[in-house]
Each structure stands twice: as C-alpha cells, then as structure tokens.
PDB file of C-alpha atoms in Angstrom:
ATOM      1  CA  GLY J   7       0.041  -0.404  -0.201  1.00  0.00           C
ATOM      2  CA  ALA J   8       0.880   4.063  -0.313  1.00  0.00           C
ATOM      3  CA  VAL J   9       3.238   4.780   2.459  1.00  0.00           C
ATOM      4  CA  VAL J  10       4.169   8.320   3.404  1.00  0.00           C
ATOM      5  CA  SER J  11       7.555   8.865   5.407  1.00  0.00           C
ATOM      6  CA  GLN J  12       8.361  11.950   7.684  1.00  0.00           C
ATOM      7  CA  HIS J  13      11.549  12.842   9.141  1.00  0.00           C
ATOM      8  CA  PRO J  14      12.297  13.487  11.407  1.00  0.00           C
ATOM      9  CA  SER J  15      10.061  12.095  13.883  1.00  0.00           C
ATOM     10  CA  ARG J  16      11.424  14.152  17.065  1.00  0.00           C
ATOM     11  CA  VAL J  17      13.612  17.448  16.961  1.00  0.00           C
ATOM     12  CA  ILE J  18      14.378  20.295  19.705  1.00  0.00           C
ATOM     13  CA  CYS J  19      15.792  22.801  18.637  1.00  0.00           C
ATOM     14  CA  LYS J  20      16.399  26.763  20.231  1.00  0.00           C
ATOM     15  CA  SER J  21      14.558  29.807  19.582  1.00  0.00           C
ATOM     16  CA  GLY J  22      15.271  31.554  16.514  1.00  0.00           C
ATOM     17  CA  THR J  23      16.493  29.040  14.166  1.00  0.00           C
ATOM     18  CA  SER J  24      14.575  26.990  11.704  1.00  0.00           C
ATOM     19  CA  VAL J  25      13.428  23.394  11.504  1.00  0.00           C
ATOM     20  CA  LYS J  26      12.788  21.360   8.142  1.00  0.00           C
ATOM     21  CA  ILE J  27      10.786  18.730   7.924  1.00  0.00           C
ATOM     22  CA  GLU J  28      10.505  16.329   4.988  1.00  0.00           C
ATOM     23  CA  CYS J  29       7.277  14.115   3.651  1.00  0.00           C
ATOM     24  CA  ARG J  30       8.335  11.831   1.007  1.00  0.00           C
ATOM     25  CA  SER J  31       5.310   8.874  -0.469  1.00  0.00           C
ATOM     26  CA  LEU J  32       7.570   6.192  -0.921  1.00  0.00           C
ATOM     27  CA  ASP J  33       6.529   4.263  -3.419  1.00  0.00           C
ATOM     28  CA  PHE J  34       3.236   6.466  -5.425  1.00  0.00           C
ATOM     29  CA  GLN J  35       4.109  10.044  -6.824  1.00  0.00           C
ATOM     30  CA  ALA J  36       1.620  12.904  -4.915  1.00  0.00           C
ATOM     31  CA  THR J  37       1.409  15.882  -7.079  1.00  0.00           C
ATOM     32  CA  THR J  38      -0.950  17.244  -3.764  1.00  0.00           C
ATOM     33  CA  MET J  39      -0.050  16.701   0.032  1.00  0.00           C
ATOM     34  CA  PHE J  40      -1.044  18.512   2.648  1.00  0.00           C
ATOM     35  CA  TRP J  41       0.238  19.518   6.121  1.00  0.00           C
ATOM     36  CA  TYR J  42      -1.176  19.615   9.758  1.00  0.00           C
ATOM     37  CA  ARG J  43      -0.811  20.555  13.056  1.00  0.00           C
ATOM     38  CA  GLN J  44      -2.370  19.271  15.648  1.00  0.00           C
ATOM     39  CA  PHE J  45      -1.584  20.212  19.715  1.00  0.00           C
ATOM     40  CA  PRO J  46      -2.664  17.890  22.512  1.00  0.00           C
ATOM     41  CA  LYS J  47      -5.359  16.228  22.668  1.00  0.00           C
ATOM     42  CA  GLN J  48      -7.304  18.161  19.973  1.00  0.00           C
ATOM     43  CA  SER J  49      -7.746  17.259  16.042  1.00  0.00           C
ATOM     44  CA  LEU J  50      -5.848  17.696  13.238  1.00  0.00           C
ATOM     45  CA  MET J  51      -5.564  21.461  11.971  1.00  0.00           C
ATOM     46  CA  LEU J  52      -5.121  22.098   8.128  1.00  0.00           C
ATOM     47  CA  MET J  53      -2.081  24.244   7.857  1.00  0.00           C
ATOM     48  CA  ALA J  54      -1.528  23.899   3.987  1.00  0.00           C
ATOM     49  CA  THR J  55      -1.714  22.279   0.742  1.00  0.00           C
ATOM     50  CA  SER J  56       1.142  21.359  -0.997  1.00  0.00           C
ATOM     51  CA  ASN J  57       0.889  21.674  -4.669  1.00  0.00           C
ATOM     52  CA  GLU J  58       3.695  19.814  -6.455  1.00  0.00           C
ATOM     53  CA  GLY J  59       5.412  23.027  -8.928  1.00  0.00           C
ATOM     54  CA  SER J  60       3.970  25.178  -7.800  1.00  0.00           C
ATOM     55  CA  LYS J  61       3.379  27.678  -4.635  1.00  0.00           C
ATOM     56  CA  ALA J  62       1.826  26.151  -1.319  1.00  0.00           C
ATOM     57  CA  THR J  63      -2.417  27.255  -0.375  1.00  0.00           C
ATOM     58  CA  TYR J  64      -2.495  28.144   3.392  1.00  0.00           C
ATOM     59  CA  GLU J  65      -5.122  27.915   5.617  1.00  0.00           C
ATOM     60  CA  GLN J  66      -6.812  31.309   7.248  1.00  0.00           C
ATOM     61  CA  GLY J  67      -4.739  32.461   9.810  1.00  0.00           C
ATOM     62  CA  VAL J  68      -1.488  30.296   9.107  1.00  0.00           C
ATOM     63  CA  GLU J  69       1.478  32.524   7.988  1.00  0.00           C
ATOM     64  CA  LYS J  70       3.319  31.545   5.223  1.00  0.00           C
ATOM     65  CA  ASP J  71       6.486  33.488   5.735  1.00  0.00           C
ATOM     66  CA  LYS J  72       6.634  31.633   8.775  1.00  0.00           C
ATOM     67  CA  PHE J  73       5.724  27.849   7.485  1.00  0.00           C
ATOM     68  CA  LEU J  74       7.556  27.699   4.011  1.00  0.00           C
ATOM     69  CA  ILE J  75       6.144  24.600   1.989  1.00  0.00           C
ATOM     70  CA  ASN J  76       8.986  23.142  -1.031  1.00  0.00           C
ATOM     71  CA  HIS J  77       7.307  20.428  -2.988  1.00  0.00           C
ATOM     72  CA  ALA J  78       9.569  20.356  -5.889  1.00  0.00           C
ATOM     73  CA  SER J  79       9.169  17.053  -7.131  1.00  0.00           C
ATOM     74  CA  LEU J  80       5.951  14.387  -7.182  1.00  0.00           C
ATOM     75  CA  THR J  81       7.723  12.856  -3.846  1.00  0.00           C
ATOM     76  CA  LEU J  82       8.528  14.923  -1.879  1.00  0.00           C
ATOM     77  CA  SER J  83       7.254  18.373   0.026  1.00  0.00           C
ATOM     78  CA  THR J  84       9.398  20.207   2.942  1.00  0.00           C
ATOM     79  CA  LEU J  85       7.826  22.439   5.726  1.00  0.00           C
ATOM     80  CA  THR J  86      10.413  24.489   6.849  1.00  0.00           C
ATOM     81  CA  VAL J  87       9.759  26.636  10.582  1.00  0.00           C
ATOM     82  CA  THR J  88      11.617  29.836  10.372  1.00  0.00           C
ATOM     83  CA  SER J  89      12.453  31.572  13.121  1.00  0.00           C
ATOM     84  CA  ALA J  90      11.074  29.299  15.615  1.00  0.00           C
ATOM     85  CA  HIS J  91       9.151  30.111  18.886  1.00  0.00           C
ATOM     86  CA  PRO J  92       8.174  27.812  21.691  1.00  0.00           C
ATOM     87  CA  GLU J  93       4.513  28.558  21.121  1.00  0.00           C
ATOM     88  CA  ASP J  94       5.382  26.251  17.851  1.00  0.00           C
ATOM     89  CA  SER J  95       6.121  23.491  19.704  1.00  0.00           C
ATOM     90  CA  SER J  96       3.645  20.936  18.042  1.00  0.00           C
ATOM     91  CA  PHE J  97       2.924  18.048  16.760  1.00  0.00           C
ATOM     92  CA  TYR J  98       3.385  17.949  12.560  1.00  0.00           C
ATOM     93  CA  ILE J  99       1.860  15.763  10.361  1.00  0.00           C
ATOM     94  CA  CYS J 100       1.857  15.239   6.804  1.00  0.00           C
ATOM     95  CA  SER J 101      -0.449  13.492   4.576  1.00  0.00           C
ATOM     96  CA  ALA J 102      -0.802  12.233   0.860  1.00  0.00           C
ATOM     97  CA  ARG J 103      -3.953  12.087  -1.158  1.00  0.00           C
ATOM     98  CA  VAL J 104      -4.060   8.563  -2.663  1.00  0.00           C
ATOM     99  CA  SER J 105      -5.923   8.058  -5.529  1.00  0.00           C
ATOM    100  CA  GLY J 106      -7.134   4.326  -6.940  1.00  0.00           C
ATOM    101  CA  GLY J 107      -9.635   1.614  -7.208  1.00  0.00           C
ATOM    102  CA  VAL J 108     -12.369   1.348  -9.844  1.00  0.00           C
ATOM    103  CA  THR J 109     -13.872   4.839  -8.893  1.00  0.00           C
ATOM    104  CA  GLY J 110     -10.838   6.323  -8.857  1.00  0.00           C
ATOM    105  CA  ALA J 111     -11.935   7.553  -5.105  1.00  0.00           C
ATOM    106  CA  ASN J 112      -9.145   9.124  -2.773  1.00  0.00           C
ATOM    107  CA  VAL J 113      -8.017   8.617   0.510  1.00  0.00           C
ATOM    108  CA  LEU J 114      -5.397  10.363   2.788  1.00  0.00           C
ATOM    109  CA  THR J 115      -2.178   8.928   3.890  1.00  0.00           C
ATOM    110  CA  PHE J 116      -0.872   9.748   6.696  1.00  0.00           C
ATOM    111  CA  GLY J 117       3.025  10.171   7.785  1.00  0.00           C
ATOM    112  CA  ALA J 118       4.114   9.329  11.032  1.00  0.00           C
ATOM    113  CA  GLY J 119       4.218  12.763  12.412  1.00  0.00           C
ATOM    114  CA  SER J 120       6.809  15.296  13.536  1.00  0.00           C
ATOM    115  CA  ARG J 121       7.171  16.225  17.269  1.00  0.00           C
ATOM    116  CA  LEU J 122       8.966  19.939  17.635  1.00  0.00           C
ATOM    117  CA  THR J 123      10.056  21.227  20.973  1.00  0.00           C
ATOM    118  CA  VAL J 124      11.409  24.350  20.746  1.00  0.00           C
ATOM    119  CA  LEU J 125      13.304  25.501  23.384  1.00  0.00           C
TER     120      LEU J 125
ATOM    121  CA  GLY Z   4     -14.513  26.582  11.788  1.00  0.00           C
ATOM    122  CA  GLN Z   5     -15.220  22.954  13.185  1.00  0.00           C
ATOM    123  CA  GLN Z   6     -17.902  21.014  10.067  1.00  0.00           C
ATOM    124  CA  LEU Z   7     -17.575  18.068  11.754  1.00  0.00           C
ATOM    125  CA  ASN Z   8     -19.063  16.458  14.735  1.00  0.00           C
ATOM    126  CA  GLN Z   9     -18.142  13.160  16.566  1.00  0.00           C
ATOM    127  CA  SER Z  10     -20.147  11.459  19.102  1.00  0.00           C
ATOM    128  CA  PRO Z  11     -18.910  10.421  22.230  1.00  0.00           C
ATOM    129  CA  GLN Z  12     -15.809  13.231  22.750  1.00  0.00           C
ATOM    130  CA  SER Z  13     -14.486  10.095  25.079  1.00  0.00           C
ATOM    131  CA  MET Z  14     -15.580   6.403  26.581  1.00  0.00           C
ATOM    132  CA  PHE Z  15     -14.232   4.021  28.970  1.00  0.00           C
ATOM    133  CA  ILE Z  16     -14.884   0.148  28.222  1.00  0.00           C
ATOM    134  CA  GLN Z  17     -14.072  -2.580  29.401  1.00  0.00           C
ATOM    135  CA  GLU Z  18     -12.086  -5.410  27.724  1.00  0.00           C
ATOM    136  CA  GLY Z  19     -14.768  -7.290  24.936  1.00  0.00           C
ATOM    137  CA  GLU Z  20     -17.494  -4.689  24.863  1.00  0.00           C
ATOM    138  CA  ASP Z  21     -18.413  -3.262  21.622  1.00  0.00           C
ATOM    139  CA  VAL Z  22     -18.457   0.722  20.570  1.00  0.00           C
ATOM    140  CA  SER Z  23     -19.364   2.840  18.692  1.00  0.00           C
ATOM    141  CA  MET Z  24     -19.095   6.246  18.238  1.00  0.00           C
ATOM    142  CA  ASN Z  25     -20.367   8.544  14.872  1.00  0.00           C
ATOM    143  CA  CYS Z  26     -19.503  11.143  13.306  1.00  0.00           C
ATOM    144  CA  THR Z  27     -22.254  14.133  12.040  1.00  0.00           C
ATOM    145  CA  SER Z  28     -22.275  17.267   9.896  1.00  0.00           C
ATOM    146  CA  SER Z  29     -24.749  19.349   8.785  1.00  0.00           C
ATOM    147  CA  SER Z  30     -23.434  19.509   5.371  1.00  0.00           C
ATOM    148  CA  ILE Z  31     -23.382  16.522   2.407  1.00  0.00           C
ATOM    149  CA  PHE Z  32     -20.343  14.846   1.873  1.00  0.00           C
ATOM    150  CA  ASN Z  33     -19.372  11.669  -0.705  1.00  0.00           C
ATOM    151  CA  THR Z  34     -17.126  10.155   1.063  1.00  0.00           C
ATOM    152  CA  TRP Z  35     -16.597   9.449   4.850  1.00  0.00           C
ATOM    153  CA  LEU Z  36     -13.175   8.335   6.300  1.00  0.00           C
ATOM    154  CA  TRP Z  37     -12.330   6.933   9.426  1.00  0.00           C
ATOM    155  CA  TYR Z  38      -8.738   6.854  11.159  1.00  0.00           C
ATOM    156  CA  LYS Z  39      -7.687   5.699  14.264  1.00  0.00           C
ATOM    157  CA  GLN Z  40      -4.343   7.521  15.783  1.00  0.00           C
ATOM    158  CA  ASP Z  41      -1.972   6.468  18.399  1.00  0.00           C
ATOM    159  CA  PRO Z  42      -0.475   8.249  21.097  1.00  0.00           C
ATOM    160  CA  GLY Z  43       2.966  10.124  19.051  1.00  0.00           C
ATOM    161  CA  GLU Z  44       1.710   8.818  15.706  1.00  0.00           C
ATOM    162  CA  GLY Z  45      -0.255   9.354  12.686  1.00  0.00           C
ATOM    163  CA  PRO Z  46      -3.521   8.606  12.114  1.00  0.00           C
ATOM    164  CA  VAL Z  47      -3.841   5.324   9.675  1.00  0.00           C
ATOM    165  CA  LEU Z  48      -6.714   5.052   7.184  1.00  0.00           C
ATOM    166  CA  LEU Z  49      -9.336   2.293   8.901  1.00  0.00           C
ATOM    167  CA  ILE Z  50     -12.204   2.088   6.934  1.00  0.00           C
ATOM    168  CA  ALA Z  51     -13.474   4.276   3.559  1.00  0.00           C
ATOM    169  CA  LEU Z  52     -16.829   4.711   2.592  1.00  0.00           C
ATOM    170  CA  TYR Z  53     -17.930   6.173  -0.437  1.00  0.00           C
ATOM    171  CA  LYS Z  54     -21.857   5.453  -1.346  1.00  0.00           C
ATOM    172  CA  ALA Z  55     -24.651   6.269   0.772  1.00  0.00           C
ATOM    173  CA  GLY Z  56     -25.953   3.733   3.273  1.00  0.00           C
ATOM    174  CA  GLU Z  57     -22.720   1.253   2.351  1.00  0.00           C
ATOM    175  CA  LEU Z  58     -21.436  -0.810   4.777  1.00  0.00           C
ATOM    176  CA  THR Z  59     -18.265  -1.602   5.218  1.00  0.00           C
ATOM    177  CA  SER Z  60     -15.618  -4.076   7.206  1.00  0.00           C
ATOM    178  CA  ASN Z  61     -12.357  -4.594   8.477  1.00  0.00           C
ATOM    179  CA  GLY Z  62     -11.830  -6.898  10.791  1.00  0.00           C
ATOM    180  CA  ARG Z  63     -13.661  -6.169  13.802  1.00  0.00           C
ATOM    181  CA  LEU Z  64     -14.322  -2.675  12.479  1.00  0.00           C
ATOM    182  CA  THR Z  65     -17.975  -1.915  10.993  1.00  0.00           C
ATOM    183  CA  ALA Z  66     -18.832   1.317   9.506  1.00  0.00           C
ATOM    184  CA  GLN Z  67     -21.210   3.334   7.367  1.00  0.00           C
ATOM    185  CA  PHE Z  68     -21.816   5.463   5.189  1.00  0.00           C
ATOM    186  CA  GLY Z  69     -25.559   7.279   6.334  1.00  0.00           C
ATOM    187  CA  ILE Z  70     -28.302   7.771   4.153  1.00  0.00           C
ATOM    188  CA  THR Z  71     -28.379  11.169   4.848  1.00  0.00           C
ATOM    189  CA  ARG Z  72     -25.074  11.836   3.820  1.00  0.00           C
ATOM    190  CA  LYS Z  73     -24.623  14.143   6.573  1.00  0.00           C
ATOM    191  CA  ASP Z  74     -23.265  10.845   8.886  1.00  0.00           C
ATOM    192  CA  SER Z  75     -20.883   7.894   9.446  1.00  0.00           C
ATOM    193  CA  PHE Z  76     -20.904   5.423  12.072  1.00  0.00           C
ATOM    194  CA  LEU Z  77     -18.242   3.593  13.496  1.00  0.00           C
ATOM    195  CA  ASN Z  78     -18.559   0.088  15.674  1.00  0.00           C
ATOM    196  CA  ILE Z  79     -15.687  -1.959  16.877  1.00  0.00           C
ATOM    197  CA  SER Z  80     -16.617  -5.118  18.182  1.00  0.00           C
ATOM    198  CA  ALA Z  81     -15.566  -7.455  21.511  1.00  0.00           C
ATOM    199  CA  SER Z  82     -12.591  -4.833  22.077  1.00  0.00           C
ATOM    200  CA  ILE Z  83      -9.205  -5.100  22.870  1.00  0.00           C
ATOM    201  CA  PRO Z  84      -6.638  -3.282  24.723  1.00  0.00           C
ATOM    202  CA  SER Z  85      -4.936  -2.394  21.316  1.00  0.00           C
ATOM    203  CA  ASP Z  86      -8.271  -0.479  19.978  1.00  0.00           C
ATOM    204  CA  VAL Z  87      -7.206   2.186  22.818  1.00  0.00           C
ATOM    205  CA  GLY Z  88      -6.296   5.477  20.345  1.00  0.00           C
ATOM    206  CA  ILE Z  89      -8.546   8.582  18.890  1.00  0.00           C
ATOM    207  CA  TYR Z  90     -10.889   8.203  15.872  1.00  0.00           C
ATOM    208  CA  PHE Z  91     -11.244  10.495  13.767  1.00  0.00           C
ATOM    209  CA  CYS Z  92     -13.698  10.566  10.903  1.00  0.00           C
ATOM    210  CA  ALA Z  93     -12.836  12.702   7.881  1.00  0.00           C
ATOM    211  CA  GLY Z  94     -15.627  13.740   5.345  1.00  0.00           C
ATOM    212  CA  ARG Z  95     -14.899  15.221   1.791  1.00  0.00           C
ATOM    213  CA  LYS Z  96     -17.704  17.980   0.153  1.00  0.00           C
ATOM    214  CA  PRO Z  97     -18.640  17.211  -3.539  1.00  0.00           C
ATOM    215  CA  GLY Z  98     -16.694  18.954  -5.729  1.00  0.00           C
ATOM    216  CA  GLY Z  99     -14.228  19.507  -2.450  1.00  0.00           C
ATOM    217  CA  GLN Z 100     -10.545  19.215  -2.599  1.00  0.00           C
ATOM    218  CA  ASN Z 101      -9.767  18.523   0.722  1.00  0.00           C
ATOM    219  CA  PHE Z 102     -11.181  16.325   3.922  1.00  0.00           C
ATOM    220  CA  VAL Z 103     -12.245  18.366   7.516  1.00  0.00           C
ATOM    221  CA  PHE Z 104     -11.786  16.130   9.893  1.00  0.00           C
ATOM    222  CA  GLY Z 105     -13.688  15.546  13.039  1.00  0.00           C
ATOM    223  CA  PRO Z 106     -12.763  16.226  16.851  1.00  0.00           C
ATOM    224  CA  GLY Z 107     -12.054  13.003  17.417  1.00  0.00           C
ATOM    225  CA  THR Z 108     -13.416  10.304  19.421  1.00  0.00           C
ATOM    226  CA  ARG Z 109     -10.850   8.790  22.529  1.00  0.00           C
ATOM    227  CA  LEU Z 110     -11.525   5.277  23.295  1.00  0.00           C
ATOM    228  CA  SER Z 111      -9.985   3.880  26.801  1.00  0.00           C
ATOM    229  CA  VAL Z 112     -10.401   0.497  27.513  1.00  0.00           C
ATOM    230  CA  LEU Z 113     -10.129  -1.457  31.009  1.00  0.00           C
ATOM    231  CA  PRO Z 114      -9.149  -5.127  31.565  1.00  0.00           C
TER     232      PRO Z 114
END
C-alpha cells in the first residue's frame, strides 16, 4: 500500500532557529500533499496544501512566511518552520492524497508525524 | 470552523465490550474516512466509505455511510486493549478537494 515517510520524528531546537521537516511518498507520486498541526488532545488542523511545482495554498491564519512549504518533486514536500519560537512547539503531520480503485476515489495517507519542541 | 461533530468525545469501556461512535455534519459529504491515531503517531486509515448506505467491515470494525449523507458510524466489536486511541472521522464534500476532520473520539479500554 501507499506509504508516506516523514522525517525527523522528533526535533528539539533553540528559539530563533529554523527547522525543516520532510514528507516523502515512498511508492507513489503525490501531486498534492497536506500539512497539519496537532496540539495535545486536539484534532488535526490543516495548515496548508502543498502542490507540486506551484505555490502552496495556506489556510486562513497560517503565516506563509513562517511556515515555508516546498513541493519540488512528485515524491517530496518539505515544511520549514522559520525563526521558531516556543509557541510553535507542536506535532506536525503530513499526508498525501492517494487515488485508485475502480471509482478513482481517494483517501489520505499520513506520515508518522514530527514532534517539534522549541526551547 | 469545525464542520464535523463526533460523539462521544471520550469513552471508557471494558475489554470485550462493543463500541459505537458517530460523526455528524450539517452538510452533505460524498466520502467518509475513519482513522485511528495512537499517541505520538500519525493517523492510520481504518475504513473508507464512498456511497450512501454503504456498510464496510475491516476485521472487528464496521462503518456505515449514513443514508442522509450527513453522518457516518463506526462500530468496534469485542474491544481489546490495543483498540485504545483516538478515532477521527474525515469527510469530503461533493466537488471539494480537501477533507475535513472531526474532533475525535478518545477510546480507553479497561482490562
């Protein structure tokens, strides 16, 4: 089945530094990937839609200059948290839309998530 | 804002009991997905539903796409300790590109 690999799984950084999280589709091509943020005991909040070869689409309230998204190939999307601060500490999860089957219907396959802690 | 509601928010059950949870919306959806998330992990797809009235099973799990297309149900039979986690529903509206997620149902299984 479709597998999405996310790296790193955990990262600790100092305030003011930047952190890059990678999301790879291992055995399929993903023209669209999604980045979510999840706070403890809360649901997934969509941050942005990453489109291969074009600019990402950000949800309302998400700072595009702070959360840089690059989708340079059909198997890789990256999220860079720039000038990170403690309030950016969270669980970041990527997903890719997987299409297939008779109907061409699609589902989302998620990476394992990246826990960011900003000191 | 939140477009999907999940009920119950949390539940504590005894091992071996059956579990029922649901997901409702004021809007019509043409795809329903059910996911389970373990602590510190990404959500894992359990069941996907594409047609109103559809009933689909995956082992001890059974999910149904509500006839009104505004709700979906997930049942777990004979619960075991590894069923512990958060169960999310996700729906996609007709013509929509993105999935919206419910707030989740947190399941605890007591031995």
